[in-house]
Coordinates of C-alpha atoms in Angstrom, one line a residue:
X1213 CA 0.0 0.0 0.0
X1214 CA 1.3 3.5 -0.9
X1215 CA 1.7 6.2 1.7
X1216 CA -1.1 8.7 1.8
X1217 CA -1.5 12.0 3.5
X1218 CA -1.9 11.4 7.3
X1219 CA -5.3 12.3 8.7
X1220 CA -3.6 14.4 11.3
X1221 CA -1.4 16.3 8.9
X1222 CA -1.5 20.0 9.5
X1223 CA 0.7 22.6 7.9
X1224 CA 3.1 23.6 10.7
X1225 CA 3.8 27.3 11.3
X1226 CA 6.5 28.8 9.3
X1227 CA 9.9 29.1 11.0
X1228 CA 13.2 30.6 10.2
X1229 CA 14.9 28.2 12.6
X1230 CA 15.6 25.6 9.9
X1231 CA 19.0 24.0 10.2
X1232 CA 20.7 23.9 6.7
X1233 CA 23.1 21.2 7.8
X1234 CA 25.9 20.6 10.2
X1235 CA 29.6 21.0 9.4
X1236 CA 32.5 18.6 9.2
X1237 CA 32.1 15.1 10.3
X1238 CA 28.7 15.8 11.9
X1239 CA 27.0 16.9 8.7
X1240 CA 23.8 15.0 8.2
X1241 CA 22.4 14.2 4.8
X1242 CA 19.6 11.8 3.6
X1243 CA 19.8 9.8 0.4
X1244 CA 16.7 8.6 -1.3
X1245 CA 17.0 6.0 -4.0
X1246 CA 13.5 5.6 -5.6
X1247 CA 13.2 2.1 -7.0
X1248 CA 10.4 0.6 -9.1
X1249 CA 8.7 -0.9 -6.0
X1250 CA 9.9 1.0 -2.9
X1251 CA 11.7 4.0 -1.5
X1252 CA 15.2 3.2 -0.3
X1253 CA 16.6 5.5 2.3
X1254 CA 20.2 6.1 3.6
X1255 CA 21.3 8.4 6.4
X1256 CA 24.8 9.8 6.2
X1257 CA 26.9 11.5 8.8
X1258 CA 29.6 13.1 6.7
X1259 CA 30.4 10.4 4.1
X1260 CA 29.7 7.6 6.5
X1261 CA 26.5 5.6 5.8
X1262 CA 24.9 5.1 9.2
X1263 CA 21.7 3.3 8.4
X1264 CA 19.4 2.2 5.5
X1265 CA 15.7 1.4 5.5
X1266 CA 12.8 1.1 3.0
X1267 CA 9.3 2.5 2.8
X1268 CA 6.4 2.5 0.4
X1269 CA 6.1 4.9 -2.5
X1270 CA 4.1 8.1 -1.8
X1271 CA 0.6 8.3 -3.2
X1272 CA 0.8 11.0 -5.9
X1273 CA -3.0 11.5 -6.0
X1274 CA -3.0 12.2 -2.3
X1275 CA -0.1 14.7 -2.4
X1276 CA -1.2 16.6 -5.6
X1277 CA -4.0 18.7 -3.9
X1278 CA -1.5 20.3 -1.5
X1279 CA 0.0 23.7 -2.3
X1280 CA 3.7 23.8 -3.0
X1281 CA 4.3 25.2 0.5
X1282 CA 2.2 22.4 2.0
X1283 CA 4.0 19.8 -0.1
X1284 CA 7.4 21.0 1.1
X1285 CA 6.3 20.9 4.7
X1286 CA 4.7 17.5 4.3
X1287 CA 7.8 16.0 2.7
X1288 CA 10.0 17.3 5.5
X1289 CA 7.7 15.6 8.0
X1290 CA 7.8 12.4 6.0
X1291 CA 11.6 12.4 6.1
X1292 CA 11.9 13.3 9.8
X1293 CA 9.2 10.9 11.0
X1294 CA 10.9 8.1 9.1
X1295 CA 14.2 9.0 10.9
X1296 CA 12.5 9.2 14.2
X1297 CA 10.9 5.8 13.7
X1298 CA 14.3 4.2 12.9
X1299 CA 15.9 6.0 15.9
X1300 CA 13.1 4.9 18.3
X1301 CA 13.9 1.3 17.4
X1302 CA 17.4 1.8 18.6
X1303 CA 18.7 1.3 15.1
X1304 CA 20.3 4.7 14.9
X1305 CA 22.0 7.1 17.2
X1306 CA 21.5 10.7 16.1
X1307 CA 24.3 13.1 17.0
X1308 CA 23.9 15.3 20.0
X1309 CA 23.5 18.7 18.2
X1310 CA 21.0 21.5 18.4
X1311 CA 19.3 20.2 15.2
X1312 CA 18.3 17.1 17.1
X1313 CA 17.7 18.5 20.6
X1314 CA 14.0 18.0 20.7
X1315 CA 11.2 16.3 18.8
X1316 CA 9.7 19.7 17.9
X1317 CA 13.0 20.9 16.4
X1318 CA 13.5 17.6 14.6
X1319 CA 10.1 17.9 12.9
X1320 CA 11.2 21.2 11.3
X1321 CA 14.7 20.5 10.1
X1322 CA 14.8 20.2 6.3
X1323 CA 17.9 18.0 6.1
X1324 CA 19.7 18.0 2.7
X1325 CA 18.1 15.3 0.5
X1326 CA 19.9 13.6 -2.4
X1327 CA 17.6 11.8 -4.7
X1328 CA 18.3 9.1 -7.4
X1329 CA 15.1 7.9 -9.1
X1330 CA 13.9 5.6 -11.8
X1331 CA 10.2 6.5 -11.2
X1332 CA 9.2 9.8 -12.9
X1333 CA 6.0 10.3 -10.9
X1334 CA 7.8 9.8 -7.6
X1335 CA 10.6 12.1 -8.7
X1336 CA 8.1 14.9 -9.4
X1337 CA 6.7 14.6 -5.8
X1338 CA 10.1 14.9 -4.2
X1339 CA 11.2 17.9 -6.3
X1340 CA 9.0 19.9 -3.9
X1341 CA 11.3 19.1 -0.9
X1342 CA 12.9 22.4 0.1
X1343 CA 16.5 21.2 0.2
X1344 CA 16.8 18.5 -2.6
X1345 CA 19.3 17.6 -5.2
X1346 CA 18.5 15.1 -8.0
X1347 CA 21.4 13.0 -9.2
X1348 CA 21.8 12.6 -13.0
X1349 CA 24.0 10.5 -15.1
X1350 CA 26.2 13.3 -16.3
X1351 CA 27.4 13.9 -12.8
X1352 CA 28.9 10.4 -12.4
X1353 CA 32.6 9.6 -13.1
X1354 CA 31.9 6.6 -15.4
X1355 CA 32.6 6.7 -19.1
X1356 CA 30.4 5.3 -21.8
X1357 CA 27.0 5.8 -20.1
X1358 CA 24.1 6.0 -22.5
X1359 CA 21.1 8.4 -21.9
X1360 CA 18.5 5.7 -21.1
X1361 CA 20.7 3.9 -18.5
X1362 CA 18.9 3.8 -15.2
X1363 CA 20.6 6.0 -12.6
X1364 CA 20.2 3.2 -10.1
X1365 CA 22.3 0.9 -12.2
X1366 CA 25.0 3.5 -12.8
X1367 CA 25.2 4.5 -9.1
X1368 CA 25.3 0.8 -8.0
X1369 CA 28.1 -0.1 -10.3
X1370 CA 30.0 3.0 -9.3
X1371 CA 29.5 2.1 -5.6
X1372 CA 30.6 -1.5 -6.1
X1373 CA 33.7 -0.4 -8.2
X1374 CA 34.7 2.2 -5.6
X1375 CA 34.2 -0.3 -2.8
X1376 CA 35.8 -3.4 -4.2
X1377 CA 37.9 -2.2 -7.1
X1378 CA 37.7 -2.1 -10.9
X1379 CA 36.7 -3.9 -13.1
X1380 CA 33.4 -4.9 -11.6
X1381 CA 30.2 -6.6 -12.5
X1382 CA 27.1 -5.5 -10.5
X1383 CA 24.0 -7.7 -10.4
X1384 CA 20.9 -6.1 -9.1
X1385 CA 18.2 -8.6 -8.1
X1386 CA 15.3 -6.2 -7.7
X1387 CA 12.0 -5.8 -9.5
X1388 CA 14.1 -6.1 -12.6
X1389 CA 17.2 -8.3 -12.6
X1390 CA 20.0 -6.3 -14.2
X1391 CA 23.7 -6.9 -15.0
X1392 CA 26.0 -3.9 -15.3
X1393 CA 29.7 -4.1 -15.9
X1394 CA 32.5 -1.6 -16.1
X1395 CA 36.2 -2.1 -16.8
X1396 CA 39.4 -1.0 -15.0
X1397 CA 39.1 2.5 -16.5
X1398 CA 35.6 3.0 -15.1
X1399 CA 34.2 2.7 -18.6
X1400 CA 30.8 1.0 -19.1
X1401 CA 31.2 -2.3 -20.9
X1402 CA 27.5 -3.0 -21.0
X1403 CA 24.8 -5.1 -19.3
X1404 CA 21.4 -6.7 -19.6
X1405 CA 17.9 -6.5 -18.1
X1406 CA 15.3 -9.2 -17.5
X1407 CA 12.3 -9.5 -15.2
X1408 CA 13.2 -10.2 -11.6
X1409 CA 12.2 -13.3 -9.7
X1410 CA 9.1 -11.8 -8.2
X1411 CA 8.1 -10.1 -11.4
X1412 CA 8.3 -13.4 -13.3
X1413 CA 6.0 -15.1 -10.7
X1414 CA 3.5 -12.3 -10.7
X1415 CA 3.4 -12.0 -14.5
X1416 CA 2.5 -15.7 -14.9
X1417 CA -0.4 -15.2 -12.5
X1418 CA -1.7 -11.9 -14.1
X1419 CA -1.3 -12.9 -17.8
X1420 CA -2.5 -16.5 -17.7
X1421 CA -6.0 -17.9 -17.0
X1422 CA -5.2 -20.7 -14.6
X1423 CA -1.7 -20.3 -13.2
X1424 CA -1.6 -19.3 -9.5
X1425 CA 0.4 -16.5 -7.8
X1426 CA 3.0 -18.2 -5.7
X1427 CA 6.0 -17.1 -3.6
X1428 CA 9.7 -17.9 -4.0
X1429 CA 10.7 -21.2 -2.4
X1430 CA 12.9 -21.0 0.7
X1431 CA 15.4 -23.4 -0.9
X1432 CA 16.3 -24.5 -4.4
X1433 CA 13.2 -26.4 -5.6
X1434 CA 13.1 -29.8 -7.3
X1435 CA 13.8 -29.4 -10.9
X1436 CA 11.2 -31.9 -12.2
X1437 CA 8.0 -30.8 -10.4
X1438 CA 4.8 -32.8 -10.1
X1439 CA 2.3 -30.0 -9.5
X1440 CA 1.7 -26.6 -11.1
X1441 CA 3.0 -24.4 -8.2
X1442 CA 6.3 -26.3 -7.9
X1443 CA 6.6 -26.3 -11.7
X1444 CA 6.4 -22.5 -11.8
X1445 CA 9.0 -22.3 -9.0
X1446 CA 11.3 -24.7 -10.8
X1447 CA 11.0 -22.9 -14.1
X1448 CA 11.6 -19.4 -12.8
X1449 CA 14.3 -20.3 -10.3
X1450 CA 16.4 -22.7 -12.5
X1451 CA 16.1 -20.6 -15.6
X1452 CA 17.1 -17.4 -13.7
X1453 CA 20.0 -19.0 -11.8
X1454 CA 21.3 -20.6 -15.0
X1455 CA 21.1 -17.2 -16.7
X1456 CA 22.9 -15.5 -13.8
X1457 CA 25.7 -18.1 -13.9
X1458 CA 26.1 -17.7 -17.7
X1459 CA 26.5 -13.9 -17.4
X1460 CA 29.0 -14.3 -14.5
X1461 CA 31.1 -16.9 -16.3
X1462 CA 31.1 -14.9 -19.5
X1463 CA 32.2 -11.8 -17.6
X1464 CA 34.9 -13.7 -15.8
X1465 CA 36.3 -14.8 -19.2
X1466 CA 36.5 -11.1 -20.2
X1467 CA 37.8 -9.9 -16.9
X1468 CA 39.3 -12.8 -14.9
X1469 CA 40.3 -10.6 -12.0
X1470 CA 37.0 -8.7 -11.7
X1471 CA 34.9 -8.4 -8.6
X1472 CA 31.3 -9.5 -8.8
X1473 CA 28.8 -7.8 -6.5
X1474 CA 25.1 -8.6 -5.8
X1475 CA 22.5 -6.1 -4.6
X1476 CA 18.7 -5.7 -4.6
X1477 CA 15.8 -7.0 -2.5
X1478 CA 15.9 -10.6 -3.8
X1479 CA 19.7 -10.9 -3.6
X1480 CA 19.7 -13.2 -0.5
X1481 CA 17.3 -15.7 -2.2
X1482 CA 19.1 -15.5 -5.5
X1483 CA 22.5 -16.1 -3.9
X1484 CA 21.1 -19.0 -1.9
X1485 CA 19.8 -20.7 -5.1
X1486 CA 23.0 -19.9 -6.9
X1487 CA 25.1 -21.4 -4.1
X1488 CA 23.0 -24.6 -4.1
X1489 CA 23.1 -25.0 -7.9
X1490 CA 26.6 -23.7 -8.8
X1491 CA 28.7 -23.3 -5.6
X1492 CA 31.9 -22.5 -7.5
X1493 CA 30.2 -19.6 -9.3
X1494 CA 28.5 -18.4 -6.1
X1495 CA 31.8 -18.3 -4.2
X1496 CA 32.9 -15.4 -6.3
X1497 CA 29.9 -13.2 -5.6
X1498 CA 30.1 -10.5 -3.0
X1499 CA 26.9 -9.5 -1.1
X1500 CA 26.5 -5.7 -1.5
X1501 CA 23.1 -4.5 -0.3
X1502 CA 24.3 -0.9 0.0
X1503 CA 25.9 -0.6 -3.4
X1504 CA 23.7 2.3 -4.6
X1505 CA 24.4 4.3 -1.4
X1506 CA 28.2 3.7 -1.9
X1507 CA 27.7 5.3 -5.3
X1508 CA 25.8 8.2 -3.8
X1509 CA 28.7 8.8 -1.4
X1510 CA 30.6 10.2 -4.4
X1511 CA 28.0 12.9 -4.6
X1512 CA 28.1 14.0 -1.0

């Protein structure tokens, strides 16, 4: 379910006591990577990534009736309430600074927000945030990027390369399953896109008359299934894993010393399947859930 305008939302009084940011190592910035299915958040202190979390997309129809001033104030509240919730769960220790001295002050601070988005409608909403910067491809230090390349793919491969070294192959197991490779000179070699594991399962249910919607199996399923649900699991999992292995092995032929990183919401399941089916290939894969935020670090 998408986020909607809270029933108790009221435009707070205007104030000039808005903290534009802290200095040095205590500077706080929020990164927002808008994916096809969810909002992915990262909180930075300086260039250190302190915490990541996910929330639902905002409901565009609910936000659109607000004035620009109300949108800005509402978005600030969305950001700060999200931080407060993470903090209240003892998952994050906010610095002891005037900007975070009280809940009232916290609700009014328009922290710098850096946005990378592949969803145009969601991007349009967040452009109303009062202290926002949208990352674009031309800002990234990678050669050979083409205009329609998703900013998420570019940032993730940049982050993986900076973290692990170049050349690098970045596999993103999200709504779409993507492969993005760059060479030792930080030049894009190329990549590929196919439906992710969850999207394959849901499309069979939506586009056929009799096939059910099923979930991913916890373990590598039996290849030769004896009922429809297991047959779907077998087909989707084995075909995807075989494809992933093929791309990895081809990349390793081109770049034997390359690092291979895996990110995205389905990465844990995909790596589990790959390890069970092709352990030698899986042993070369590095779990990199924060790859896109490592890439955003370059823009801080």
